Amino acid sequence: MYKEMKREREREDKICRIARFYGEETQSNQFSEEAGELLQAINKLRRAKGIGQPTNKSIDECERDVIEELADVLVMVKELIYLHCAKGEVEEIIDRKLEREMKRMVEIKNE
């Protein structure tokens, strides 16, 4: 448990240092690029699964690409949250949105 906490603190420290070094404009642009790459990877995975035009990549390759791009996007999101000093606010909004979706699921189940 301690090692995990230490690793998370080190990770957060790196995210903050990188975000401060490059700044909001550069990292916002980088986020856009990474988000686009994630969309492409997801679409390629769908194609590998037989939805849309075929691709030469295997499903396993495409899934690895999606995971790689998810990591890139997550890092960028964390950097932007840091740059906007929005961690607490974002967490509150996430909690609200999750609760709202849980209620929707109950409503759907009860229909």
Tab-separated table of C-alpha atoms in Angstrom, residues 1-55:
chain	number	residue	atom	x	y	z
A	1	MET	CA	0.000	0.000	0.000
A	2	TYR	CA	2.791	2.419	0.898
A	3	LYS	CA	4.587	1.763	-2.389
A	4	GLU	CA	1.378	2.478	-4.317
A	5	MET	CA	0.840	5.747	-2.440
A	6	LYS	CA	4.444	6.775	-3.011
A	7	ARG	CA	4.212	5.926	-6.715
A	8	GLU	CA	0.989	7.952	-7.016
A	9	ARG	CA	2.594	10.952	-5.274
A	10	GLU	CA	5.608	10.729	-7.595
A	11	ARG	CA	3.290	10.494	-10.591
A	12	GLU	CA	1.287	13.535	-9.452
A	13	ASP	CA	4.510	15.476	-8.878
A	14	LYS	CA	5.664	14.713	-12.418
A	15	ILE	CA	2.280	15.714	-13.847
A	16	CYS	CA	2.438	19.066	-12.042
A	17	ARG	CA	6.041	19.736	-13.063
A	18	ILE	CA	5.324	18.930	-16.706
A	19	ALA	CA	2.149	21.034	-16.693
A	20	ARG	CA	3.948	24.043	-15.194
A	21	PHE	CA	6.860	23.681	-17.609
A	22	TYR	CA	4.756	23.696	-20.783
A	23	GLY	CA	1.825	25.767	-19.578
A	24	GLU	CA	-1.887	25.830	-20.316
A	25	GLU	CA	-1.862	26.748	-24.002
A	26	THR	CA	0.675	24.117	-25.023
A	27	GLN	CA	-0.927	21.405	-22.915
A	28	SER	CA	-4.413	22.287	-24.164
A	29	ASN	CA	-3.140	21.827	-27.700
A	30	GLN	CA	-1.461	18.574	-26.722
A	31	PHE	CA	-4.693	17.380	-25.120
A	32	SER	CA	-6.547	18.000	-28.381
A	33	GLU	CA	-3.976	15.938	-30.246
A	34	GLU	CA	-4.092	13.082	-27.742
A	35	ALA	CA	-7.913	13.079	-27.704
A	36	GLY	CA	-7.905	12.838	-31.495
A	37	GLU	CA	-5.486	9.917	-31.365
A	38	LEU	CA	-7.749	8.173	-28.847
A	39	LEU	CA	-10.744	8.628	-31.142
A	40	GLN	CA	-8.752	7.175	-34.034
A	41	ALA	CA	-7.661	4.204	-31.925
A	42	ILE	CA	-11.247	3.526	-30.821
A	43	ASN	CA	-12.479	3.701	-34.397
A	44	LYS	CA	-9.702	1.362	-35.534
A	45	LEU	CA	-10.704	-1.110	-32.801
A	46	ARG	CA	-14.295	-1.003	-33.996
A	47	ARG	CA	-13.069	-1.691	-37.530
A	48	ALA	CA	-10.959	-4.610	-36.278
A	49	LYS	CA	-14.146	-5.987	-34.719
A	50	GLY	CA	-15.873	-5.874	-38.094
A	51	ILE	CA	-17.716	-2.561	-37.812
A	52	GLY	CA	-17.055	-0.399	-40.857
A	53	GLN	CA	-14.119	-0.706	-43.224
A	54	PRO	CA	-11.720	-3.568	-42.499
A	55	THR	CA	-8.252	-2.954	-41.076
